[in-house]
Amino acid sequence: MREVAVIGIGQTKIDEHWDKSLKELAGEAIIDAMKDANRDYADAVYVGNMMSGSANHQQHLGSLIADWVGLRYIEAMKVESACSSGAAAFRAGLMAVASGQLECVIVSSVEKMTDSTMAEITTELATAADADYESGMGISFVALNALIMKRYMHEYGWKKEDFAPFAINAHANAVNNPKARFQYPINLETYLNAGMICPPINLMDASPIGDGAAAAVLVPLAAVNRNGRPIIKVAGSAGATDSIGVHHRKEPLFLKSAELSSKQAYQQAGLTPEDIDFFELHDAFSIMAALSLEASGFAEKGQGPRLANDGTIFPSGKLPISTRGGLKARGHPVGATGLYQITEVVQQLRGEAGGNQLDDVKIGMAQNIGGSGSNIITHILRKE
Amino acid sequence: MREVAVIGIGQTKIDEHWDKSLKELAGEAIIDAMKDANRDYADAVYVGNMMSGSANHQQHLGSLIADWVGLRYIEAMKVESACSSGAAAFRAGLMAVASGQLECVIVSSVEKMTDSTMAEITTELATAADADYESGMGISFVALNALIMKRYMHEYGWKKEDFAPFAINAHANAVNNPKARFQYPINLETYLNAGMICPPINLMDASPIGDGAAAAVLVPLAAVNRNGRPIIKVAGSAGATDSIGVHHRKEPLFLKSAELSSKQAYQQAGLTPEDIDFFELHDAFSIMAALSLEASGFAEKGQGPRLANDGTIFPSGKLPISTRGGLKARGHPVGATGLYQITEVVQQLRGEAGGNQLDDVKIGMAQNIGGSGSNIITHILRKE
């Protein structure tokens, strides 16, 4: 397998983009990534997206977006795995370049959610769950996560306020990220007084939807011109699933698919959790941040919140997470999120993370969760 | 790039499957393919599908189907490129194995269309066109193809009955295919008297929708045990796009993306059109069969119908097409079709095509068209 590097990245701000269509958002991020890569051509564009068919009445995003950005005639397809569609598209692009079939792939991810009503979007998001046994019974995504969080608090004895540092860290980091949706800090009081959505999940435990697009340009590592910039190599990449229904899992409080995909990624990269300098995890809900830390080898089962409360996850800690705001404050345009995470890892490794820049980071990890933990994709990127 | 072989195939009958859900259909084809491959495990399942999010209120088909067939924990994703989703999923699986990342990938494709009303399905299909300039203006897929066919007849002087042999050949071949939706023959009279849908396209120029699923198992060529069966190698694979809107094309009567993807596939396989023994093309409409033959190097521009009228495309001809009924008579469950085509090529190369078996075939080609020619994927398979 030939090695692959990321040579260009692009992101739009995550927002309510009333003035831009789905394809305009995708195009903006792609053109930024191509400029960043100093390329005006690619062999293919793979687009990560979850809900364009129903939310935007447009499928066939591969062809649509290749055409829109002026790359007519290249190969194109859309890749979907619910909220982990962005990382899935990156993985498809990675394998296309690694296989030797293609020399340059643009990976794009886009979601435009705010044109729909809240009722529509809640229904769209529920298509990531089991239609027969979850969404068909009326349970929403927030409710599924609330059940997990409630049981977790009961099993391991954590209190509501123990989850506050996840949201506080995310919001503090988003202040310095011009692409983040919520660029303001919160404190413990904000967290504890936030409106309840579905107990124990309140507004500060839940990430916001949004419109946004990210993009990355992938080429063989051997084809990269350094040009004074660090080379960013994809050192590990793996995906794994668990049952789509939470109730079918052997351990509903453990993300087996995160454990499996992170272990494979560590193995490919020849690394252990100890070697990871920072971690862009999938804090769609604060409970998911805790579970992701545990399953990826950073904490024992039931001990994820400890890393939030002892400062480990803050920029000054041993394992900073959500360094540009995470899903909680940067925002969570579902099918686009995975590529925001990966492009944020690239920003940190290149030293381009502005007010969020971490000191002396060489290895970053991104983990994207689809559904309530049923499809988890882990990537490790390394500065060469 | 390591070479890849198809070691197992499966198909459901294409029908109105009122008694089976989307995941049951997909599971049936996958389990058949795994039995055929004599495997009970795989590293991943990639699912080709176009419209499950809106037609079946279920996204996240990768996780759903991996779980349903008892392959929980493996990698999974959905791949979409409108009507060419099946071939796109195959291509993604091919690259995953070719890259060395995975050792065994199940490629699955499924579509369940008949639970929806005709009005709903017409709207779903229109999401493959340009929402701003085509479907947004009220034009349907049949109407787009009718405009192309009308102009083609005007430019090149073909009469309506000149397209009849495409439908007659497809229906004659479907008689011997137990998985085909329409297992009955038609004649010139049937063709000429068929109800008009959108002039000049009548019912016999248009393929039917349907519910169905196909599957294939991919492994490295080097890992195949012959076990007395022919080895089926993927010799060429490529995808290309054209503008999503037909009106934006330089030559609306020429499938540029078919030319580009077939040329790449020929080059990879070290072959020319002369070497292709039979061709499973995308006869969603009879005009598309003609255009596909021309762009893939089998006829000059405007001369596709000649191959239908001189007998070339019939089983006894030099280049049999739609050998198991094609989209016209086997049926066209849109996102699943591409994998029906590829698995039919495997059937012919293995000598398992029953009453449709062609004599002495070694090299078969499949071409899957997404949208009105905006995303075309070509595969060449070869018996070793």
Coordinates of C-alpha atoms in Angstrom, one line a residue, chain B residues 22-297:
Chain B
L22 CA -34.7 -3.2 2.2
K23 CA -32.3 -4.9 4.6
E24 CA -33.9 -8.3 4.0
L25 CA -33.4 -7.9 0.3
A26 CA -29.8 -6.8 0.7
G27 CA -29.1 -9.6 3.2
E28 CA -30.5 -12.3 0.8
A29 CA -28.1 -11.3 -1.9
I30 CA -25.1 -10.9 0.5
I31 CA -25.7 -14.3 2.0
D32 CA -26.0 -15.9 -1.4
A33 CA -22.7 -14.3 -2.4
M34 CA -20.9 -15.4 0.7
K35 CA -22.1 -19.0 0.2
D36 CA -21.0 -18.8 -3.4
A37 CA -17.6 -17.6 -2.2
N38 CA -17.5 -20.1 0.6
R39 CA -16.7 -17.4 3.1
D40 CA -18.3 -16.6 6.4
Y41 CA -16.4 -13.4 7.1
A42 CA -15.3 -10.2 5.4
D43 CA -13.5 -7.0 6.4
A44 CA -16.1 -4.6 5.1
V45 CA -19.4 -4.2 3.4
Y46 CA -19.9 -1.3 0.9
V47 CA -23.5 -0.7 -0.1
G48 CA -24.6 0.9 -3.3
N49 CA -28.0 2.6 -3.0
M50 CA -29.5 5.8 -4.2
M51 CA -32.7 6.7 -2.4
S52 CA -33.1 4.9 0.9
G53 CA -33.0 8.1 2.9
S54 CA -36.2 9.4 1.3
A55 CA -37.9 6.3 -0.1
N56 CA -37.3 4.1 2.9
H57 CA -36.6 6.6 5.7
Q58 CA -33.4 4.8 6.5
Q59 CA -29.9 6.0 6.0
H60 CA -26.7 4.5 7.4
L61 CA -27.3 1.3 5.3
G62 CA -23.6 0.2 5.8
S63 CA -24.1 -0.3 9.5
L64 CA -27.7 -1.5 9.1
I65 CA -26.8 -4.2 6.7
A66 CA -23.5 -5.3 8.2
D67 CA -25.5 -5.8 11.5
W68 CA -28.4 -7.6 9.7
V69 CA -26.3 -10.2 8.0
G70 CA -24.4 -11.0 11.2
L71 CA -21.2 -9.2 10.3
R72 CA -21.3 -6.8 13.2
Y73 CA -18.0 -5.0 13.9
I74 CA -16.8 -4.9 10.3
E75 CA -16.3 -1.7 8.4
A76 CA -19.3 -0.4 6.4
M77 CA -20.4 2.5 4.3
K78 CA -22.9 3.5 1.6
V79 CA -21.8 4.7 -1.8
E80 CA -24.1 6.8 -4.0
S81 CA -23.9 8.1 -7.5
A82 CA -27.6 8.0 -8.6
C83 CA -28.3 5.1 -11.0
S84 CA -24.6 4.2 -11.1
S85 CA -24.4 3.6 -7.3
G86 CA -24.0 -0.2 -7.7
A87 CA -20.9 0.2 -9.9
A88 CA -19.6 2.9 -7.6
A89 CA -19.8 0.6 -4.6
F90 CA -18.0 -2.1 -6.5
R91 CA -15.3 0.4 -7.4
A92 CA -14.9 1.5 -3.8
G93 CA -14.6 -2.2 -2.7
L94 CA -12.1 -2.8 -5.5
M95 CA -9.9 0.0 -4.4
A96 CA -10.1 -1.0 -0.8
V97 CA -8.7 -4.5 -1.7
A98 CA -6.3 -3.2 -4.3
S99 CA -4.8 -0.8 -1.8
G100 CA -3.9 -3.6 0.6
Q101 CA -6.0 -2.0 3.4
L102 CA -8.6 -4.8 3.3
E103 CA -8.4 -8.5 2.4
C104 CA -12.1 -9.3 1.7
V105 CA -14.8 -6.8 0.9
I106 CA -18.5 -7.6 0.3
V107 CA -20.0 -5.2 -2.2
S108 CA -23.8 -5.0 -1.9
S109 CA -26.3 -2.9 -3.8
V110 CA -30.0 -2.6 -3.0
E111 CA -33.0 -0.4 -3.9
K112 CA -36.6 -0.7 -2.7
M113 CA -38.7 1.5 -4.8
T114 CA -42.2 0.0 -5.0
D115 CA -43.3 0.9 -1.5
S116 CA -43.5 4.5 -2.8
T117 CA -46.1 6.0 -5.0
M118 CA -45.3 6.7 -8.7
A119 CA -45.3 10.4 -8.0
E120 CA -42.9 10.0 -5.1
I121 CA -40.5 7.8 -7.2
T122 CA -40.6 10.2 -10.1
T123 CA -39.5 12.9 -7.6
E124 CA -36.8 10.7 -6.1
L125 CA -35.4 9.8 -9.5
A126 CA -35.3 13.5 -10.4
T127 CA -32.8 14.1 -7.5
A128 CA -30.2 12.6 -9.8
A129 CA -30.7 15.6 -12.2
D130 CA -29.6 19.2 -11.6
A131 CA -32.1 20.5 -9.0
D132 CA -31.7 24.1 -10.1
Y133 CA -31.9 23.8 -13.9
E134 CA -33.6 20.4 -14.6
S135 CA -35.8 18.9 -11.9
G136 CA -36.5 22.3 -10.4
M137 CA -38.0 23.3 -13.8
G138 CA -40.3 20.3 -13.7
I139 CA -38.6 18.0 -16.2
S140 CA -38.6 14.3 -15.3
F141 CA -36.0 11.7 -16.2
V142 CA -38.1 10.2 -19.0
A143 CA -38.6 13.7 -20.5
L144 CA -34.8 14.3 -20.4
N145 CA -34.2 11.1 -22.3
A146 CA -37.0 11.8 -24.7
L147 CA -35.4 15.1 -25.6
I148 CA -32.1 13.3 -26.3
M149 CA -33.8 10.6 -28.3
K150 CA -35.9 13.0 -30.4
R151 CA -32.9 15.1 -31.3
Y152 CA -30.8 12.0 -32.0
M153 CA -33.5 10.7 -34.4
H154 CA -33.6 14.1 -36.1
E155 CA -29.8 14.4 -36.4
Y156 CA -29.0 10.9 -37.6
G157 CA -32.2 10.0 -39.4
W158 CA -33.3 7.0 -37.4
K159 CA -37.0 6.0 -37.2
K160 CA -38.8 4.9 -34.1
E161 CA -38.8 1.2 -35.2
D162 CA -35.1 1.2 -35.5
F163 CA -34.9 1.2 -31.7
A164 CA -37.1 -1.9 -31.4
P165 CA -34.3 -4.5 -31.5
F166 CA -32.9 -3.2 -28.3
A167 CA -36.1 -4.0 -26.4
I168 CA -36.7 -7.2 -28.4
N169 CA -33.3 -8.6 -27.5
A170 CA -33.6 -7.6 -23.9
H171 CA -37.0 -9.3 -23.4
A172 CA -35.9 -12.4 -25.3
N173 CA -32.9 -12.8 -23.0
A174 CA -35.0 -12.2 -19.8
V175 CA -37.1 -15.2 -20.6
N176 CA -34.2 -17.4 -19.5
N177 CA -33.3 -15.4 -16.4
P178 CA -35.2 -16.4 -13.3
K179 CA -34.1 -13.2 -11.5
A180 CA -35.6 -10.9 -14.2
R181 CA -38.7 -8.9 -13.6
F182 CA -40.3 -9.4 -17.1
Q183 CA -39.7 -12.9 -18.2
Y184 CA -41.6 -12.7 -21.5
P185 CA -40.7 -12.0 -25.1
I186 CA -42.0 -9.1 -27.2
N187 CA -42.0 -8.5 -30.9
L188 CA -42.0 -5.5 -33.3
E189 CA -45.8 -5.2 -33.0
T190 CA -45.6 -5.1 -29.1
Y191 CA -42.9 -2.4 -29.4
L192 CA -44.8 -0.2 -31.9
N193 CA -48.1 -0.5 -30.1
A194 CA -46.7 0.2 -26.6
G195 CA -48.2 3.1 -24.7
M196 CA -46.4 6.4 -25.2
I197 CA -44.8 7.9 -22.1
C198 CA -43.1 10.9 -23.4
P199 CA -42.6 11.1 -27.2
P200 CA -40.7 9.4 -28.7
I201 CA -40.2 7.2 -25.6
N202 CA -42.9 4.5 -25.1
L203 CA -43.1 1.8 -22.5
M204 CA -40.9 -0.5 -24.5
D205 CA -38.1 2.1 -24.7
A206 CA -38.1 2.5 -20.9
S207 CA -36.8 0.2 -18.2
P208 CA -39.1 -0.6 -15.2
I209 CA -38.3 0.3 -11.6
G210 CA -38.3 -2.6 -9.1
D211 CA -37.0 -3.9 -5.8
G212 CA -33.8 -5.9 -5.8
A213 CA -30.4 -6.5 -4.4
A214 CA -27.1 -7.9 -5.8
A215 CA -23.8 -8.6 -4.1
A216 CA -20.2 -9.6 -4.9
V217 CA -17.3 -10.7 -2.8
L218 CA -13.9 -9.3 -3.6
V219 CA -10.4 -10.6 -2.6
P220 CA -6.9 -10.2 -3.8
L221 CA -6.3 -12.3 -6.9
A222 CA -3.3 -13.9 -5.2
A223 CA -5.6 -15.3 -2.5
V224 CA -8.0 -17.1 -4.8
N225 CA -8.3 -20.9 -4.6
R226 CA -9.3 -22.1 -8.0
N227 CA -11.2 -25.2 -6.8
G228 CA -12.0 -26.2 -10.3
R229 CA -13.8 -22.9 -11.0
P230 CA -12.7 -20.2 -13.4
I231 CA -11.0 -17.2 -11.7
I232 CA -12.7 -13.9 -12.5
K233 CA -10.3 -11.0 -12.4
V234 CA -11.2 -7.3 -12.4
A235 CA -9.1 -6.2 -15.4
G236 CA -10.3 -2.6 -15.7
S237 CA -12.2 -0.2 -13.6
A238 CA -12.8 3.6 -14.1
G239 CA -15.4 6.3 -13.5
A240 CA -15.9 9.6 -15.2
T241 CA -18.4 12.5 -15.1
D242 CA -20.0 15.0 -17.4
S243 CA -22.1 18.0 -16.6
I244 CA -25.0 17.0 -14.5
G245 CA -27.3 19.0 -16.7
V246 CA -27.8 17.7 -20.2
H247 CA -28.1 21.2 -21.6
H248 CA -24.6 22.1 -20.4
R249 CA -22.9 19.4 -22.5
K250 CA -20.8 20.3 -25.5
E251 CA -22.4 17.3 -27.3
P252 CA -25.7 16.3 -25.7
L253 CA -25.9 13.3 -28.1
F254 CA -22.5 11.8 -27.0
L255 CA -21.7 10.2 -23.7
K256 CA -18.3 11.7 -23.0
S257 CA -18.2 10.1 -19.5
A258 CA -18.7 6.7 -21.1
E259 CA -15.9 7.4 -23.6
L260 CA -13.5 8.5 -20.8
S261 CA -14.3 5.7 -18.4
S262 CA -14.2 2.9 -21.1
K263 CA -10.9 4.2 -22.5
Q264 CA -9.4 4.1 -19.1
A265 CA -10.7 0.6 -18.4
Y266 CA -9.4 -0.6 -21.8
Q267 CA -6.0 0.8 -21.1
Q268 CA -5.8 -0.8 -17.6
A269 CA -6.8 -4.1 -19.1
G270 CA -4.5 -3.8 -22.1
L271 CA -7.5 -4.3 -24.5
T272 CA -9.5 -2.6 -27.2
P273 CA -13.2 -2.7 -28.0
E274 CA -12.5 -5.5 -30.4
D275 CA -11.5 -7.8 -27.5
I276 CA -14.8 -7.5 -25.6
D277 CA -16.9 -10.6 -25.9
F278 CA -20.1 -9.2 -24.5
F279 CA -21.3 -6.0 -23.0
E280 CA -23.8 -5.4 -20.1
L281 CA -24.7 -1.9 -20.9
H282 CA -27.1 0.5 -19.2
D283 CA -30.3 0.4 -21.4
A284 CA -32.4 2.4 -18.9
F285 CA -33.9 3.8 -22.2
S286 CA -33.2 2.4 -25.6
I287 CA -31.5 5.7 -26.7
M288 CA -29.0 5.1 -23.8
A289 CA -28.1 1.7 -25.2
A290 CA -27.3 3.3 -28.6
L291 CA -25.2 6.1 -27.0
S292 CA -23.3 3.7 -24.8
L293 CA -22.3 1.5 -27.8
E294 CA -21.1 4.6 -29.6
A295 CA -19.1 6.2 -26.7
S296 CA -17.5 2.9 -25.7
G297 CA -16.0 2.5 -29.2

